[in-house]
């Protein structure tokens, strides 16, 4: 086996709890996902408790208890929503209940977590309902086997334009189901020539294998499609979404796709973005494009997911009014309410592109009659590329808790994408994944905490980032208190540390162009991508107020005024919204320039402390994982030093202000 079991590497329970009843399972449910739940149950009980399981199947759906059994049953239960589940010990038996098959599978994985945490099953009394309806993973895998922004090896779905189906794909489906994922897109949103054919006979039967596999784990498969497929495959002269022949081509093609793969979840589209084709070519709107495909998918209950990452990537750096941050709102707000019910807009968490600190996209508070999905990036494109540790759950939680004031006082992003605010069901969260065919799946073993946490957060966003981290450590490494405390502490501090040694106060970028790892302060400053910091001899930052680009006006009140006013703008976003002078005094009492120097020195010191903390775990963590992470810390230290020295030197030379502590700046 050339891959690890990650958080499903079940360890034998060491505690005293009496688990004997787990060897007798009664099943009062049927279906292919139930069969998966049963086999997962057997595996967990066998590997963790060392018990063989005897199964009795009963037709009757009742809650009668037979003492000393585990009873897995479908239940009608008002407290259970969607794929929710209940774990309840009563009358000497343990009940695993759900109203869907997937709910039963999730109940089994929950039980496995409880075993690993050493819980006494007699105390089990819990209900867990998924807060997000769509809990989706996006792969940016290409058919040549590469992964766009992949930092952990090649694709395990594709190699040399062939589709791979093996033990690893099965292991992957298990991993995803165990954290509650119910939708997976297997190919990159940038659909190149060959990937356009995934919806054609060349590949459909092979793609179906994935769909069948995923279905057994309660997961729907989605495909990214090429908006111009009617030209590239269909030999039509156009891809105009209002053209009758184009519509007919998509209807026939999609009918055939669903004939072969009836369970397909739907299509995902990146259009009019970074060179991809789209409706703008024909003078049509984004709604025209999305709705055409939405209507084509509707007869099959398919969903059409349309990305809002549409912006002008041919900007002139001399133009201070055009602002990339404004683009998504500008393109989509006027279309609010015009989208079909099965169309969902997928919106990146921030208005730029997955930086270490950005404000929440104003579209979440803007759209009031449109389905939306929050898109986050589990892959650490701008956050250390899975060499540097950067636990992202605290960031995503901040985003979910942000109050958009969409319809009055209390409408957080979580309320919007969970359907609470608008009463819709086609919504949720999508994460651009961080896995590849490396042995440990994620390059840095610690990066798996982001993938695990992503699923847990979609299901239960009110779990704290620390609770999720602890759970992941227990599942992955050990229940040893020292290991759990230290690894959790490393993870919890890692985002702040990364932010300290990279870009200050929300300014973002300053990365090596294209590659996006390591510093290049002016790498994007005079480029066409719209990603500027505007540093000069007096200060830095982008004026996005009314006087500047006007971006602040895209927020609802009171957010608009809060960001507009430099005195009330959250300090961690100061330079995103405002140009500030180097001698501006921050809340710490330090000047902006001193803050830049200090945080960069602190960031490197903190990496040193994380590294030392990790070394203190030698012998307590499986050796191979210990050594792999140690090597990553060495890379992180080198990177942090490079960032510190380049950023501090740049701003020292730019401002001419000396470090108050006289440290070495070049
Ligand atoms: C898949 C950024 C990334 C691109 C990515 C794009 C997107 O620009 O650098 O690699 O393309 O976002 O989200 O579509």
PDB file of C-alpha atoms in Angstrom, residues 345-562:
ATOM      1  CA  UNK A 345     -23.066  30.764  -7.484  1.00  0.00           C
ATOM      2  CA  UNK A 346     -19.749  29.653  -6.015  1.00  0.00           C
ATOM      3  CA  UNK A 347     -18.050  32.629  -4.363  1.00  0.00           C
ATOM      4  CA  UNK A 348     -14.457  32.707  -3.094  1.00  0.00           C
ATOM      5  CA  UNK A 349     -14.249  33.652   0.570  1.00  0.00           C
ATOM      6  CA  UNK A 350     -12.550  36.957  -0.151  1.00  0.00           C
ATOM      7  CA  UNK A 351     -12.726  39.405  -3.044  1.00  0.00           C
ATOM      8  CA  UNK A 352      -9.156  38.682  -4.225  1.00  0.00           C
ATOM      9  CA  UNK A 353      -7.752  35.171  -4.134  1.00  0.00           C
ATOM     10  CA  UNK A 354      -7.214  33.086  -0.995  1.00  0.00           C
ATOM     11  CA  UNK A 355      -4.710  35.410   0.673  1.00  0.00           C
ATOM     12  CA  UNK A 356      -3.689  34.894   4.295  1.00  0.00           C
ATOM     13  CA  UNK A 357      -5.992  37.764   5.283  1.00  0.00           C
ATOM     14  CA  UNK A 358      -8.820  39.277   3.225  1.00  0.00           C
ATOM     15  CA  UNK A 359     -12.187  40.717   4.113  1.00  0.00           C
ATOM     16  CA  UNK A 360     -15.219  38.547   3.394  1.00  0.00           C
ATOM     17  CA  UNK A 361     -16.584  38.897  -0.151  1.00  0.00           C
ATOM     18  CA  UNK A 362     -19.381  41.499  -0.139  1.00  0.00           C
ATOM     19  CA  UNK A 363     -21.405  39.298  -2.493  1.00  0.00           C
ATOM     20  CA  UNK A 364     -22.516  37.133   0.445  1.00  0.00           C
ATOM     21  CA  UNK A 365     -24.355  40.073   1.944  1.00  0.00           C
ATOM     22  CA  UNK A 366     -25.426  41.400  -1.426  1.00  0.00           C
ATOM     23  CA  UNK A 367     -27.241  38.473  -3.041  1.00  0.00           C
ATOM     24  CA  UNK A 368     -30.693  38.068  -1.549  1.00  0.00           C
ATOM     25  CA  UNK A 369     -32.459  35.910  -4.105  1.00  0.00           C
ATOM     26  CA  UNK A 370     -29.687  33.641  -5.353  1.00  0.00           C
ATOM     27  CA  UNK A 371     -28.224  30.345  -4.147  1.00  0.00           C
ATOM     28  CA  UNK A 372     -24.597  30.546  -3.087  1.00  0.00           C
ATOM     29  CA  UNK A 373     -21.713  28.337  -2.053  1.00  0.00           C
ATOM     30  CA  UNK A 374     -18.713  29.597  -0.104  1.00  0.00           C
ATOM     31  CA  UNK A 375     -15.433  28.545  -1.788  1.00  0.00           C
ATOM     32  CA  UNK A 376     -12.344  28.160   0.385  1.00  0.00           C
ATOM     33  CA  UNK A 377      -8.932  26.811  -0.562  1.00  0.00           C
ATOM     34  CA  UNK A 378      -7.728  23.839   1.456  1.00  0.00           C
ATOM     35  CA  UNK A 379      -4.699  23.659  -0.849  1.00  0.00           C
ATOM     36  CA  UNK A 380      -2.283  26.213   0.557  1.00  0.00           C
ATOM     37  CA  UNK A 381      -1.502  28.121  -2.634  1.00  0.00           C
ATOM     38  CA  UNK A 382      -0.758  31.407  -0.860  1.00  0.00           C
ATOM     39  CA  UNK A 383      -0.489  30.048   2.658  1.00  0.00           C
ATOM     40  CA  UNK A 384       2.686  28.003   2.589  1.00  0.00           C
ATOM     41  CA  UNK A 385       2.024  25.362  -0.061  1.00  0.00           C
ATOM     42  CA  UNK A 386       1.909  22.554   2.492  1.00  0.00           C
ATOM     43  CA  UNK A 387       5.571  23.095   3.281  1.00  0.00           C
ATOM     44  CA  UNK A 388       4.759  25.716   5.916  1.00  0.00           C
ATOM     45  CA  UNK A 389       2.228  24.769   8.578  1.00  0.00           C
ATOM     46  CA  UNK A 390      -0.854  26.926   8.366  1.00  0.00           C
ATOM     47  CA  UNK A 391      -3.996  25.591  10.032  1.00  0.00           C
ATOM     48  CA  UNK A 392      -6.838  27.279   8.206  1.00  0.00           C
ATOM     49  CA  UNK A 393      -9.867  26.350  10.289  1.00  0.00           C
ATOM     50  CA  UNK A 394      -9.687  29.518  12.447  1.00  0.00           C
ATOM     51  CA  UNK A 395      -9.711  31.614   9.252  1.00  0.00           C
ATOM     52  CA  UNK A 396     -12.721  29.794   7.796  1.00  0.00           C
ATOM     53  CA  UNK A 397     -14.533  30.080  11.079  1.00  0.00           C
ATOM     54  CA  UNK A 398     -13.975  33.845  11.128  1.00  0.00           C
ATOM     55  CA  UNK A 399     -15.462  33.995   7.628  1.00  0.00           C
ATOM     56  CA  UNK A 400     -18.502  31.945   8.601  1.00  0.00           C
ATOM     57  CA  UNK A 401     -19.131  34.127  11.647  1.00  0.00           C
ATOM     58  CA  UNK A 402     -18.903  37.403   9.700  1.00  0.00           C
ATOM     59  CA  UNK A 403     -22.171  39.298   9.900  1.00  0.00           C
ATOM     60  CA  UNK A 404     -23.197  40.399   6.412  1.00  0.00           C
ATOM     61  CA  UNK A 405     -26.376  42.236   7.515  1.00  0.00           C
ATOM     62  CA  UNK A 406     -27.947  40.785   4.353  1.00  0.00           C
ATOM     63  CA  UNK A 407     -31.492  40.915   5.657  1.00  0.00           C
ATOM     64  CA  UNK A 408     -31.181  42.855   8.855  1.00  0.00           C
ATOM     65  CA  UNK A 409     -29.263  42.396  12.020  1.00  0.00           C
ATOM     66  CA  UNK A 410     -28.011  38.895  12.223  1.00  0.00           C
ATOM     67  CA  UNK A 411     -27.101  37.182   8.958  1.00  0.00           C
ATOM     68  CA  UNK A 412     -23.692  35.635   9.069  1.00  0.00           C
ATOM     69  CA  UNK A 413     -22.021  33.985   6.086  1.00  0.00           C
ATOM     70  CA  UNK A 414     -22.836  30.716   7.842  1.00  0.00           C
ATOM     71  CA  UNK A 415     -26.533  31.630   7.892  1.00  0.00           C
ATOM     72  CA  UNK A 416     -26.410  32.435   4.195  1.00  0.00           C
ATOM     73  CA  UNK A 417     -24.611  29.382   2.891  1.00  0.00           C
ATOM     74  CA  UNK A 418     -26.490  27.044   5.220  1.00  0.00           C
ATOM     75  CA  UNK A 419     -29.812  28.295   3.821  1.00  0.00           C
ATOM     76  CA  UNK A 420     -30.969  29.719   7.168  1.00  0.00           C
ATOM     77  CA  UNK A 421     -31.278  33.304   5.922  1.00  0.00           C
ATOM     78  CA  UNK A 422     -32.884  32.703   2.546  1.00  0.00           C
ATOM     79  CA  UNK A 423     -34.655  29.393   3.237  1.00  0.00           C
ATOM     80  CA  UNK A 424     -32.921  27.712   0.265  1.00  0.00           C
ATOM     81  CA  UNK A 425     -31.434  24.240   0.074  1.00  0.00           C
ATOM     82  CA  UNK A 426     -29.021  24.514  -2.855  1.00  0.00           C
ATOM     83  CA  UNK A 427     -26.126  26.000  -0.917  1.00  0.00           C
ATOM     84  CA  UNK A 428     -23.139  24.999   1.210  1.00  0.00           C
ATOM     85  CA  UNK A 429     -19.342  25.089   1.164  1.00  0.00           C
ATOM     86  CA  UNK A 430     -16.790  23.937  -1.417  1.00  0.00           C
ATOM     87  CA  UNK A 431     -13.105  23.443  -0.649  1.00  0.00           C
ATOM     88  CA  UNK A 432     -10.338  23.275  -3.257  1.00  0.00           C
ATOM     89  CA  UNK A 433      -8.581  20.218  -1.970  1.00  0.00           C
ATOM     90  CA  UNK A 434      -4.965  19.662  -0.953  1.00  0.00           C
ATOM     91  CA  UNK A 435      -4.485  15.968  -1.748  1.00  0.00           C
ATOM     92  CA  UNK A 436      -2.290  14.186  -4.261  1.00  0.00           C
ATOM     93  CA  UNK A 437      -0.590  10.847  -4.671  1.00  0.00           C
ATOM     94  CA  UNK A 438       2.087  11.458  -2.021  1.00  0.00           C
ATOM     95  CA  UNK A 439       2.210   8.664   0.538  1.00  0.00           C
ATOM     96  CA  UNK A 440       0.667  10.878   3.223  1.00  0.00           C
ATOM     97  CA  UNK A 441      -1.868  12.465   0.790  1.00  0.00           C
ATOM     98  CA  UNK A 442      -1.087  16.084   1.741  1.00  0.00           C
ATOM     99  CA  UNK A 443       2.693  16.624   1.469  1.00  0.00           C
ATOM    100  CA  UNK A 444       2.997  17.937   4.997  1.00  0.00           C
ATOM    101  CA  UNK A 445       1.272  15.510   7.370  1.00  0.00           C
ATOM    102  CA  UNK A 446       0.005  18.500   9.358  1.00  0.00           C
ATOM    103  CA  UNK A 447      -1.810  19.847   6.277  1.00  0.00           C
ATOM    104  CA  UNK A 448      -4.234  16.926   6.582  1.00  0.00           C
ATOM    105  CA  UNK A 449      -5.723  18.776   9.563  1.00  0.00           C
ATOM    106  CA  UNK A 450      -7.074  21.322   7.084  1.00  0.00           C
ATOM    107  CA  UNK A 451      -8.770  18.658   4.977  1.00  0.00           C
ATOM    108  CA  UNK A 452     -10.167  16.865   7.999  1.00  0.00           C
ATOM    109  CA  UNK A 453     -11.231  20.151   9.534  1.00  0.00           C
ATOM    110  CA  UNK A 454     -12.884  21.288   6.324  1.00  0.00           C
ATOM    111  CA  UNK A 455     -15.303  18.355   6.386  1.00  0.00           C
ATOM    112  CA  UNK A 456     -15.948  18.637  10.109  1.00  0.00           C
ATOM    113  CA  UNK A 457     -16.571  22.371   9.761  1.00  0.00           C
ATOM    114  CA  UNK A 458     -19.099  21.912   6.947  1.00  0.00           C
ATOM    115  CA  UNK A 459     -20.997  19.424   9.078  1.00  0.00           C
ATOM    116  CA  UNK A 460     -20.633  21.153  12.442  1.00  0.00           C
ATOM    117  CA  UNK A 461     -19.409  24.740  11.990  1.00  0.00           C
ATOM    118  CA  UNK A 462     -19.958  25.472  15.648  1.00  0.00           C
ATOM    119  CA  UNK A 463     -17.256  23.062  16.762  1.00  0.00           C
ATOM    120  CA  UNK A 464     -14.253  25.157  17.765  1.00  0.00           C
ATOM    121  CA  UNK A 465     -11.101  25.103  15.642  1.00  0.00           C
ATOM    122  CA  UNK A 466      -9.286  23.736  18.672  1.00  0.00           C
ATOM    123  CA  UNK A 467     -11.778  20.907  19.216  1.00  0.00           C
ATOM    124  CA  UNK A 468     -11.383  19.928  15.566  1.00  0.00           C
ATOM    125  CA  UNK A 469      -7.590  20.048  15.847  1.00  0.00           C
ATOM    126  CA  UNK A 470      -7.588  17.870  18.977  1.00  0.00           C
ATOM    127  CA  UNK A 471      -9.878  15.358  17.360  1.00  0.00           C
ATOM    128  CA  UNK A 472      -7.687  15.187  14.260  1.00  0.00           C
ATOM    129  CA  UNK A 473      -4.534  14.666  16.326  1.00  0.00           C
ATOM    130  CA  UNK A 474      -6.163  11.857  18.295  1.00  0.00           C
ATOM    131  CA  UNK A 475      -7.421  10.185  15.125  1.00  0.00           C
ATOM    132  CA  UNK A 476      -4.129  10.606  13.258  1.00  0.00           C
ATOM    133  CA  UNK A 477      -1.278  10.289  15.725  1.00  0.00           C
ATOM    134  CA  UNK A 478      -2.143   9.362  19.264  1.00  0.00           C
ATOM    135  CA  UNK A 479      -4.336  10.011  22.266  1.00  0.00           C
ATOM    136  CA  UNK A 480      -1.202  10.734  24.354  1.00  0.00           C
ATOM    137  CA  UNK A 481      -1.944  14.023  26.149  1.00  0.00           C
ATOM    138  CA  UNK A 482       1.441  15.521  25.410  1.00  0.00           C
ATOM    139  CA  UNK A 483       1.078  14.815  21.700  1.00  0.00           C
ATOM    140  CA  UNK A 484      -2.479  16.137  21.582  1.00  0.00           C
ATOM    141  CA  UNK A 485      -1.616  19.325  23.500  1.00  0.00           C
ATOM    142  CA  UNK A 486       1.550  20.139  21.598  1.00  0.00           C
ATOM    143  CA  UNK A 487       0.347  19.387  18.074  1.00  0.00           C
ATOM    144  CA  UNK A 488      -2.895  21.258  18.759  1.00  0.00           C
ATOM    145  CA  UNK A 489      -0.928  24.262  20.009  1.00  0.00           C
ATOM    146  CA  UNK A 490       1.292  24.189  16.900  1.00  0.00           C
ATOM    147  CA  UNK A 491      -1.757  24.131  14.645  1.00  0.00           C
ATOM    148  CA  UNK A 492      -3.661  26.806  16.542  1.00  0.00           C
ATOM    149  CA  UNK A 493      -0.824  29.334  16.410  1.00  0.00           C
ATOM    150  CA  UNK A 494       0.257  28.594  12.862  1.00  0.00           C
ATOM    151  CA  UNK A 495      -1.956  30.969  10.885  1.00  0.00           C
ATOM    152  CA  UNK A 496      -0.923  33.993  12.950  1.00  0.00           C
ATOM    153  CA  UNK A 497       2.706  32.985  12.651  1.00  0.00           C
ATOM    154  CA  UNK A 498       2.456  32.632   8.874  1.00  0.00           C
ATOM    155  CA  UNK A 499       0.766  36.009   8.623  1.00  0.00           C
ATOM    156  CA  UNK A 500       3.467  37.621  10.756  1.00  0.00           C
ATOM    157  CA  UNK A 501       6.392  36.617   8.564  1.00  0.00           C
ATOM    158  CA  UNK A 502       4.615  37.190   5.252  1.00  0.00           C
ATOM    159  CA  UNK A 503       2.380  40.143   4.393  1.00  0.00           C
ATOM    160  CA  UNK A 504       1.193  42.688   6.913  1.00  0.00           C
ATOM    161  CA  UNK A 505      -2.300  43.872   7.800  1.00  0.00           C
ATOM    162  CA  UNK A 506      -4.308  42.472   4.889  1.00  0.00           C
ATOM    163  CA  UNK A 507      -2.141  43.718   2.030  1.00  0.00           C
ATOM    164  CA  UNK A 508      -1.550  40.220   0.632  1.00  0.00           C
ATOM    165  CA  UNK A 509       0.437  39.093  -2.432  1.00  0.00           C
ATOM    166  CA  UNK A 510       4.147  40.073  -2.503  1.00  0.00           C
ATOM    167  CA  UNK A 511       4.723  36.465  -3.633  1.00  0.00           C
ATOM    168  CA  UNK A 512       6.877  34.982  -6.370  1.00  0.00           C
ATOM    169  CA  UNK A 513       4.828  35.429  -9.549  1.00  0.00           C
ATOM    170  CA  UNK A 514       3.009  32.360 -10.934  1.00  0.00           C
ATOM    171  CA  UNK A 515       4.598  29.991  -8.422  1.00  0.00           C
ATOM    172  CA  UNK A 516       3.209  31.822  -5.360  1.00  0.00           C
ATOM    173  CA  UNK A 517       5.655  30.451  -2.765  1.00  0.00           C
ATOM    174  CA  UNK A 518       8.212  32.721  -1.175  1.00  0.00           C
ATOM    175  CA  UNK A 519       8.521  36.508  -1.220  1.00  0.00           C
ATOM    176  CA  UNK A 520       8.849  38.865  -4.154  1.00  0.00           C
ATOM    177  CA  UNK A 521       7.694  42.221  -2.857  1.00  0.00           C
ATOM    178  CA  UNK A 522       7.217  43.847  -6.238  1.00  0.00           C
ATOM    179  CA  UNK A 523       6.584  40.623  -8.125  1.00  0.00           C
ATOM    180  CA  UNK A 524       3.043  41.629  -9.001  1.00  0.00           C
ATOM    181  CA  UNK A 525       3.308  45.375  -8.458  1.00  0.00           C
ATOM    182  CA  UNK A 526       3.579  46.463 -12.080  1.00  0.00           C
ATOM    183  CA  UNK A 527       1.715  43.497 -13.554  1.00  0.00           C
ATOM    184  CA  UNK A 528      -1.702  43.070 -15.125  1.00  0.00           C
ATOM    185  CA  UNK A 529      -3.326  41.027 -12.345  1.00  0.00           C
ATOM    186  CA  UNK A 530      -4.687  43.857 -10.196  1.00  0.00           C
ATOM    187  CA  UNK A 531      -2.817  42.868  -7.046  1.00  0.00           C
ATOM    188  CA  UNK A 532      -1.004  45.938  -5.776  1.00  0.00           C
ATOM    189  CA  UNK A 533       0.381  47.185  -2.441  1.00  0.00           C
ATOM    190  CA  UNK A 534       1.189  50.737  -3.597  1.00  0.00           C
ATOM    191  CA  UNK A 535       4.137  51.171  -1.228  1.00  0.00           C
ATOM    192  CA  UNK A 536       6.066  54.454  -1.497  1.00  0.00           C
ATOM    193  CA  UNK A 537       8.444  56.363   0.744  1.00  0.00           C
ATOM    194  CA  UNK A 538       5.642  57.555   3.077  1.00  0.00           C
ATOM    195  CA  UNK A 539       3.454  54.499   3.514  1.00  0.00           C
ATOM    196  CA  UNK A 540       1.554  51.675   1.823  1.00  0.00           C
ATOM    197  CA  UNK A 541      -1.871  50.190   1.274  1.00  0.00           C
ATOM    198  CA  UNK A 542      -4.729  50.446  -1.199  1.00  0.00           C
ATOM    199  CA  UNK A 543      -7.300  53.176  -0.740  1.00  0.00           C
ATOM    200  CA  UNK A 544     -10.574  51.348  -1.224  1.00  0.00           C
ATOM    201  CA  UNK A 545     -12.732  54.040   0.370  1.00  0.00           C
ATOM    202  CA  UNK A 546     -15.199  56.278  -1.502  1.00  0.00           C
ATOM    203  CA  UNK A 547     -12.281  58.533  -2.364  1.00  0.00           C
ATOM    204  CA  UNK A 548     -10.292  55.594  -3.619  1.00  0.00           C
ATOM    205  CA  UNK A 549     -11.691  52.649  -5.558  1.00  0.00           C
ATOM    206  CA  UNK A 550     -15.065  52.738  -3.778  1.00  0.00           C
ATOM    207  CA  UNK A 551     -14.929  49.051  -2.808  1.00  0.00           C
ATOM    208  CA  UNK A 552     -16.129  49.740   0.755  1.00  0.00           C
ATOM    209  CA  UNK A 553     -19.492  50.759  -0.687  1.00  0.00           C
ATOM    210  CA  UNK A 554     -20.203  47.173  -1.741  1.00  0.00           C
ATOM    211  CA  UNK A 555     -20.891  46.212   1.892  1.00  0.00           C
ATOM    212  CA  UNK A 556     -24.151  46.607   3.744  1.00  0.00           C
ATOM    213  CA  UNK A 557     -24.228  49.022   6.640  1.00  0.00           C
ATOM    214  CA  UNK A 558     -22.809  49.117   9.240  1.00  0.00           C
ATOM    215  CA  UNK A 559     -19.951  47.198   7.589  1.00  0.00           C
ATOM    216  CA  UNK A 560     -19.506  49.784   4.824  1.00  0.00           C
ATOM    217  CA  UNK A 561     -18.938  52.613   7.315  1.00  0.00           C
ATOM    218  CA  UNK A 562     -16.786  50.441   9.541  1.00  0.00           C
TER     219      UNK A 562
END
